[in-house]
GROMACS .gro file of C-alpha atoms in nm:
model
   78
    1MET     CA    1   0.005  -0.012   0.003
    2THR     CA    2   0.119   0.349  -0.089
    3GLN     CA    3   0.171   0.594   0.195
    4SER     CA    4  -0.039   0.922   0.167
    5LYS     CA    5   0.155   1.247   0.163
    6LEU     CA    6   0.031   1.321   0.510
    7GLU     CA    7   0.178   0.986   0.637
    8GLN     CA    8   0.511   1.068   0.461
    9TYR     CA    9   0.541   1.385   0.664
   10PRO     CA   10   0.412   1.290   1.011
   11ASN     CA   11   0.341   1.525   1.284
   12GLU     CA   12   0.542   1.589   1.582
   13ASP     CA   13   0.368   1.313   1.788
   14SER     CA   14   0.453   1.034   1.522
   15THR     CA   15   0.687   0.767   1.660
   16THR     CA   16   0.798   0.544   1.379
   17PRO     CA   17   1.147   0.424   1.459
   18THR     CA   18   1.412   0.397   1.193
   19CYS     CA   19   1.774   0.312   1.213
   20ASN     CA   20   2.026   0.586   1.194
   21SER     CA   21   1.771   0.858   1.154
   22HIS     CA   22   1.630   1.134   1.352
   23ARG     CA   23   1.372   1.418   1.303
   24GLU     CA   24   1.428   1.779   1.256
   25PRO     CA   25   1.173   2.061   1.261
   26ILE     CA   26   1.084   2.246   0.936
   27LYS     CA   27   0.878   2.553   0.931
   28HIS     CA   28   0.655   2.658   0.651
   29ILE     CA   29   0.535   3.025   0.661
   30LEU     CA   30   0.254   3.154   0.434
   31MET     CA   31   0.230   3.536   0.414
   32GLY     CA   32  -0.032   3.735   0.215
   33SER     CA   33  -0.379   3.859   0.231
   34ALA     CA   34  -0.617   3.648   0.447
   35LYS     CA   35  -0.787   3.515   0.137
   36ALA     CA   36  -0.457   3.406  -0.028
   37VAL     CA   37  -0.322   3.237   0.270
   38THR     CA   38  -0.650   3.056   0.351
   39ASN     CA   39  -0.689   2.931  -0.014
   40THR     CA   40  -0.328   2.807  -0.011
   41ILE     CA   41  -0.389   2.620   0.315
   42HIS     CA   42  -0.690   2.452   0.163
   43HIS     CA   43  -0.510   2.368  -0.155
   44LEU     CA   44  -0.227   2.206   0.033
   45GLN     CA   45  -0.486   1.990   0.224
   46MET     CA   46  -0.660   1.901  -0.106
   47ASN     CA   47  -0.303   1.783  -0.227
   48GLY     CA   48  -0.269   1.564   0.082
   49TYR     CA   49   0.023   1.761   0.228
   50ALA     CA   50  -0.120   1.923   0.554
   51SER     CA   51  -0.452   1.938   0.712
   52VAL     CA   52  -0.603   2.268   0.768
   53GLY     CA   53  -0.596   2.216   1.142
   54ASP     CA   54  -0.218   2.170   1.133
   55TRP     CA   55  -0.164   2.547   1.063
   56SER     CA   56  -0.156   2.815   1.321
   57PRO     CA   57  -0.447   3.072   1.324
   58LEU     CA   58  -0.397   3.367   1.077
   59LEU     CA   59  -0.171   3.619   1.261
   60PRO     CA   60  -0.141   3.980   1.151
   61THR     CA   61   0.199   4.104   1.037
   62ALA     CA   62   0.337   4.449   1.059
   63ASN     CA   63   0.214   4.532   0.709
   64PRO     CA   64  -0.148   4.643   0.654
   65ASP     CA   65  -0.403   4.371   0.529
   66GLU     CA   66  -0.124   4.103   0.558
   67VAL     CA   67  -0.149   3.775   0.765
   68MET     CA   68   0.071   3.489   0.820
   69SER     CA   69   0.018   3.125   0.916
   70ILE     CA   70   0.289   2.869   1.015
   71LEU     CA   71   0.311   2.494   0.984
   72ILE     CA   72   0.583   2.315   1.176
   73ARG     CA   73   0.667   1.965   1.068
   74GLN     CA   74   0.917   1.715   1.188
   75ILE     CA   75   1.098   1.575   0.893
   76LEU     CA   76   1.297   1.243   0.883
   77MET     CA   77   1.669   1.294   0.835
   78GLN     CA   78   1.897   1.004   0.753
   0.00000   0.00000   0.00000
């Protein structure tokens, strides 16, 4: 059976042991209008990369009408 993209990039609580490997955090940051960021988050979910609930709430930036959202993943390093 083929792994889904979400299984290939497990969340922090995943505990699949492998030899000579460790996990490191990677941060994805989306910045733009609320509509653009929200649409991108939904697009990434439709493609199986990350669930909508994995992203932080929309946070205002210093720029007017701009928000950001952050996704932190633990990636397998070998």
